PDB file of C-alpha atoms in Angstrom:
ATOM      1  CA  UNK A   1       0.000   0.000   0.000  1.00  0.00           C
ATOM      2  CA  UNK A   2       1.331   3.423  -0.953  1.00  0.00           C
ATOM      3  CA  UNK A   3       0.109   5.342   2.117  1.00  0.00           C
ATOM      4  CA  UNK A   4      -1.373   8.783   1.849  1.00  0.00           C
ATOM      5  CA  UNK A   5      -1.908  10.109  -1.665  1.00  0.00           C
ATOM      6  CA  UNK A   6      -2.731  13.694  -2.517  1.00  0.00           C
ATOM      7  CA  UNK A   7      -3.871  14.657  -6.011  1.00  0.00           C
ATOM      8  CA  UNK A   8      -5.538  17.747  -7.455  1.00  0.00           C
ATOM      9  CA  UNK A   9      -8.035  18.243 -10.237  1.00  0.00           C
ATOM     10  CA  UNK A  10      -6.033  21.389 -10.965  1.00  0.00           C
ATOM     11  CA  UNK A  11      -3.161  19.102 -12.063  1.00  0.00           C
ATOM     12  CA  UNK A  12      -4.991  16.136 -13.649  1.00  0.00           C
ATOM     13  CA  UNK A  13      -3.254  13.161 -15.280  1.00  0.00           C
ATOM     14  CA  UNK A  14      -5.509  13.468 -18.326  1.00  0.00           C
ATOM     15  CA  UNK A  15      -7.724  16.202 -19.761  1.00  0.00           C
ATOM     16  CA  UNK A  16     -10.312  15.613 -22.462  1.00  0.00           C
ATOM     17  CA  UNK A  17     -12.939  17.739 -24.126  1.00  0.00           C
ATOM     18  CA  UNK A  18     -16.521  16.673 -23.513  1.00  0.00           C
ATOM     19  CA  UNK A  19     -18.357  15.397 -26.574  1.00  0.00           C
ATOM     20  CA  UNK A  20     -19.397  18.174 -28.921  1.00  0.00           C
ATOM     21  CA  UNK A  21     -16.757  20.422 -27.363  1.00  0.00           C
ATOM     22  CA  UNK A  22     -19.340  21.182 -24.672  1.00  0.00           C
ATOM     23  CA  UNK A  23     -17.063  21.029 -21.651  1.00  0.00           C
ATOM     24  CA  UNK A  24     -13.981  19.535 -20.090  1.00  0.00           C
ATOM     25  CA  UNK A  25     -13.184  16.292 -18.269  1.00  0.00           C
ATOM     26  CA  UNK A  26     -10.246  16.254 -15.823  1.00  0.00           C
ATOM     27  CA  UNK A  27      -9.055  12.780 -14.787  1.00  0.00           C
ATOM     28  CA  UNK A  28      -7.235  12.099 -11.503  1.00  0.00           C
ATOM     29  CA  UNK A  29      -5.991   8.564 -10.873  1.00  0.00           C
ATOM     30  CA  UNK A  30      -5.101   6.653  -7.735  1.00  0.00           C
ATOM     31  CA  UNK A  31      -4.694   3.044  -6.636  1.00  0.00           C
ATOM     32  CA  UNK A  32      -8.356   3.170  -5.579  1.00  0.00           C
ATOM     33  CA  UNK A  33      -9.541   4.185  -9.053  1.00  0.00           C
ATOM     34  CA  UNK A  34     -10.080   7.194 -11.268  1.00  0.00           C
ATOM     35  CA  UNK A  35     -12.213  10.227 -10.501  1.00  0.00           C
ATOM     36  CA  UNK A  36     -13.377  12.730 -13.090  1.00  0.00           C
ATOM     37  CA  UNK A  37     -14.245  16.385 -12.667  1.00  0.00           C
ATOM     38  CA  UNK A  38     -16.766  17.108 -15.421  1.00  0.00           C
ATOM     39  CA  UNK A  39     -17.430  20.736 -16.321  1.00  0.00           C
ATOM     40  CA  UNK A  40     -20.316  20.712 -18.792  1.00  0.00           C
ATOM     41  CA  UNK A  41     -21.539  23.793 -20.621  1.00  0.00           C
ATOM     42  CA  UNK A  42     -25.131  25.032 -20.856  1.00  0.00           C
ATOM     43  CA  UNK A  43     -26.782  23.177 -23.730  1.00  0.00           C
ATOM     44  CA  UNK A  44     -24.871  19.939 -23.129  1.00  0.00           C
ATOM     45  CA  UNK A  45     -27.095  16.856 -23.279  1.00  0.00           C
ATOM     46  CA  UNK A  46     -26.081  13.198 -23.242  1.00  0.00           C
ATOM     47  CA  UNK A  47     -28.546  12.242 -25.980  1.00  0.00           C
ATOM     48  CA  UNK A  48     -27.257  15.010 -28.279  1.00  0.00           C
ATOM     49  CA  UNK A  49     -23.523  14.961 -27.574  1.00  0.00           C
ATOM     50  CA  UNK A  50     -22.612  11.473 -26.340  1.00  0.00           C
ATOM     51  CA  UNK A  51     -25.274   9.097 -27.705  1.00  0.00           C
ATOM     52  CA  UNK A  52     -23.928   9.232 -31.287  1.00  0.00           C
ATOM     53  CA  UNK A  53     -20.612   7.782 -30.030  1.00  0.00           C
ATOM     54  CA  UNK A  54     -22.050   5.170 -27.658  1.00  0.00           C
ATOM     55  CA  UNK A  55     -24.455   3.199 -29.854  1.00  0.00           C
ATOM     56  CA  UNK A  56     -27.176   2.957 -27.186  1.00  0.00           C
ATOM     57  CA  UNK A  57     -30.522   4.736 -26.888  1.00  0.00           C
ATOM     58  CA  UNK A  58     -29.712   5.970 -23.379  1.00  0.00           C
ATOM     59  CA  UNK A  59     -26.692   6.067 -21.085  1.00  0.00           C
ATOM     60  CA  UNK A  60     -26.126   2.517 -19.851  1.00  0.00           C
ATOM     61  CA  UNK A  61     -23.363   3.456 -17.411  1.00  0.00           C
ATOM     62  CA  UNK A  62     -24.116   3.991 -13.714  1.00  0.00           C
ATOM     63  CA  UNK A  63     -22.793   7.155 -12.089  1.00  0.00           C
ATOM     64  CA  UNK A  64     -21.806   8.078  -8.554  1.00  0.00           C
ATOM     65  CA  UNK A  65     -21.011  11.739  -8.190  1.00  0.00           C
ATOM     66  CA  UNK A  66     -21.188  15.015  -6.305  1.00  0.00           C
ATOM     67  CA  UNK A  67     -22.458  18.273  -7.824  1.00  0.00           C
ATOM     68  CA  UNK A  68     -20.310  21.362  -7.190  1.00  0.00           C
ATOM     69  CA  UNK A  69     -22.001  24.012  -9.353  1.00  0.00           C
ATOM     70  CA  UNK A  70     -24.930  24.295 -11.739  1.00  0.00           C
ATOM     71  CA  UNK A  71     -27.844  21.949 -12.274  1.00  0.00           C
ATOM     72  CA  UNK A  72     -27.862  18.539 -13.919  1.00  0.00           C
ATOM     73  CA  UNK A  73     -31.230  17.010 -14.821  1.00  0.00           C
ATOM     74  CA  UNK A  74     -31.444  13.234 -15.048  1.00  0.00           C
ATOM     75  CA  UNK A  75     -34.325  11.591 -16.921  1.00  0.00           C
ATOM     76  CA  UNK A  76     -34.633   7.835 -16.413  1.00  0.00           C
ATOM     77  CA  UNK A  77     -35.970   5.551 -19.146  1.00  0.00           C
ATOM     78  CA  UNK A  78     -38.957   4.751 -16.882  1.00  0.00           C
ATOM     79  CA  UNK A  79     -39.943   8.453 -16.814  1.00  0.00           C
ATOM     80  CA  UNK A  80     -38.548   9.411 -13.396  1.00  0.00           C
ATOM     81  CA  UNK A  81     -36.787  12.777 -13.545  1.00  0.00           C
ATOM     82  CA  UNK A  82     -34.835  14.788 -11.002  1.00  0.00           C
ATOM     83  CA  UNK A  83     -32.577  17.838 -10.845  1.00  0.00           C
ATOM     84  CA  UNK A  84     -29.247  17.632  -9.009  1.00  0.00           C
ATOM     85  CA  UNK A  85     -27.805  20.888  -7.662  1.00  0.00           C
ATOM     86  CA  UNK A  86     -24.730  21.961  -5.653  1.00  0.00           C
ATOM     87  CA  UNK A  87     -24.186  19.806  -2.600  1.00  0.00           C
ATOM     88  CA  UNK A  88     -26.139  16.828  -3.982  1.00  0.00           C
ATOM     89  CA  UNK A  89     -24.752  13.327  -4.187  1.00  0.00           C
ATOM     90  CA  UNK A  90     -26.030  11.638  -7.315  1.00  0.00           C
ATOM     91  CA  UNK A  91     -26.363   7.921  -7.721  1.00  0.00           C
ATOM     92  CA  UNK A  92     -27.766   7.129 -11.145  1.00  0.00           C
ATOM     93  CA  UNK A  93     -28.427   3.619 -12.480  1.00  0.00           C
ATOM     94  CA  UNK A  94     -28.085   2.681 -16.151  1.00  0.00           C
ATOM     95  CA  UNK A  95     -30.849   3.762 -18.521  1.00  0.00           C
ATOM     96  CA  UNK A  96     -30.967   7.558 -18.471  1.00  0.00           C
ATOM     97  CA  UNK A  97     -30.432  10.825 -20.302  1.00  0.00           C
ATOM     98  CA  UNK A  98     -28.863  13.885 -18.654  1.00  0.00           C
ATOM     99  CA  UNK A  99     -28.513  17.569 -19.487  1.00  0.00           C
ATOM    100  CA  UNK A 100     -27.346  20.863 -18.049  1.00  0.00           C
ATOM    101  CA  UNK A 101     -30.238  23.079 -16.933  1.00  0.00           C
ATOM    102  CA  UNK A 102     -30.017  26.863 -17.104  1.00  0.00           C
ATOM    103  CA  UNK A 103     -27.327  29.274 -18.198  1.00  0.00           C
ATOM    104  CA  UNK A 104     -24.524  28.138 -15.855  1.00  0.00           C
ATOM    105  CA  UNK A 105     -22.092  25.268 -16.425  1.00  0.00           C
ATOM    106  CA  UNK A 106     -22.571  22.171 -14.288  1.00  0.00           C
ATOM    107  CA  UNK A 107     -19.445  20.949 -12.534  1.00  0.00           C
ATOM    108  CA  UNK A 108     -19.502  17.606 -10.754  1.00  0.00           C
ATOM    109  CA  UNK A 109     -17.133  14.900  -9.607  1.00  0.00           C
ATOM    110  CA  UNK A 110     -17.884  11.403 -10.896  1.00  0.00           C
ATOM    111  CA  UNK A 111     -16.208   8.406  -9.302  1.00  0.00           C
ATOM    112  CA  UNK A 112     -17.421   5.907 -11.843  1.00  0.00           C
ATOM    113  CA  UNK A 113     -19.492   6.727 -14.910  1.00  0.00           C
ATOM    114  CA  UNK A 114     -17.504   9.342 -16.821  1.00  0.00           C
ATOM    115  CA  UNK A 115     -14.402   7.157 -16.577  1.00  0.00           C
ATOM    116  CA  UNK A 116     -16.250   4.215 -18.104  1.00  0.00           C
ATOM    117  CA  UNK A 117     -17.720   6.290 -20.946  1.00  0.00           C
ATOM    118  CA  UNK A 118     -14.382   7.903 -21.762  1.00  0.00           C
ATOM    119  CA  UNK A 119     -12.903   4.437 -22.362  1.00  0.00           C
ATOM    120  CA  UNK A 120     -15.355   3.823 -25.234  1.00  0.00           C
TER     121      UNK A 120
END
């Protein structure tokens, strides 16, 4: 075991543009796994910007995250819908769409889903 590890999203190991050039993904890695800080611009929507690259009708990747700024709306395939705002933990199962609500970017940390999607 390596002991204490300190990393910063301000010095990520990898940086990628969000699909459609609608934001930025900062990747920080550790022995425990990878975390992603997603900063998505107003107008970003999974079904418009990511779906064309994934080959599925909805996002089939679960997410576990924490919202820092902005609002992210999640719409489940079964019709359930909820907004996630600063301070919210989000736990989202497969089978959903998501989009930024309002005129402010949505920034959130994702400990699972964004990493999986970025691999595809």
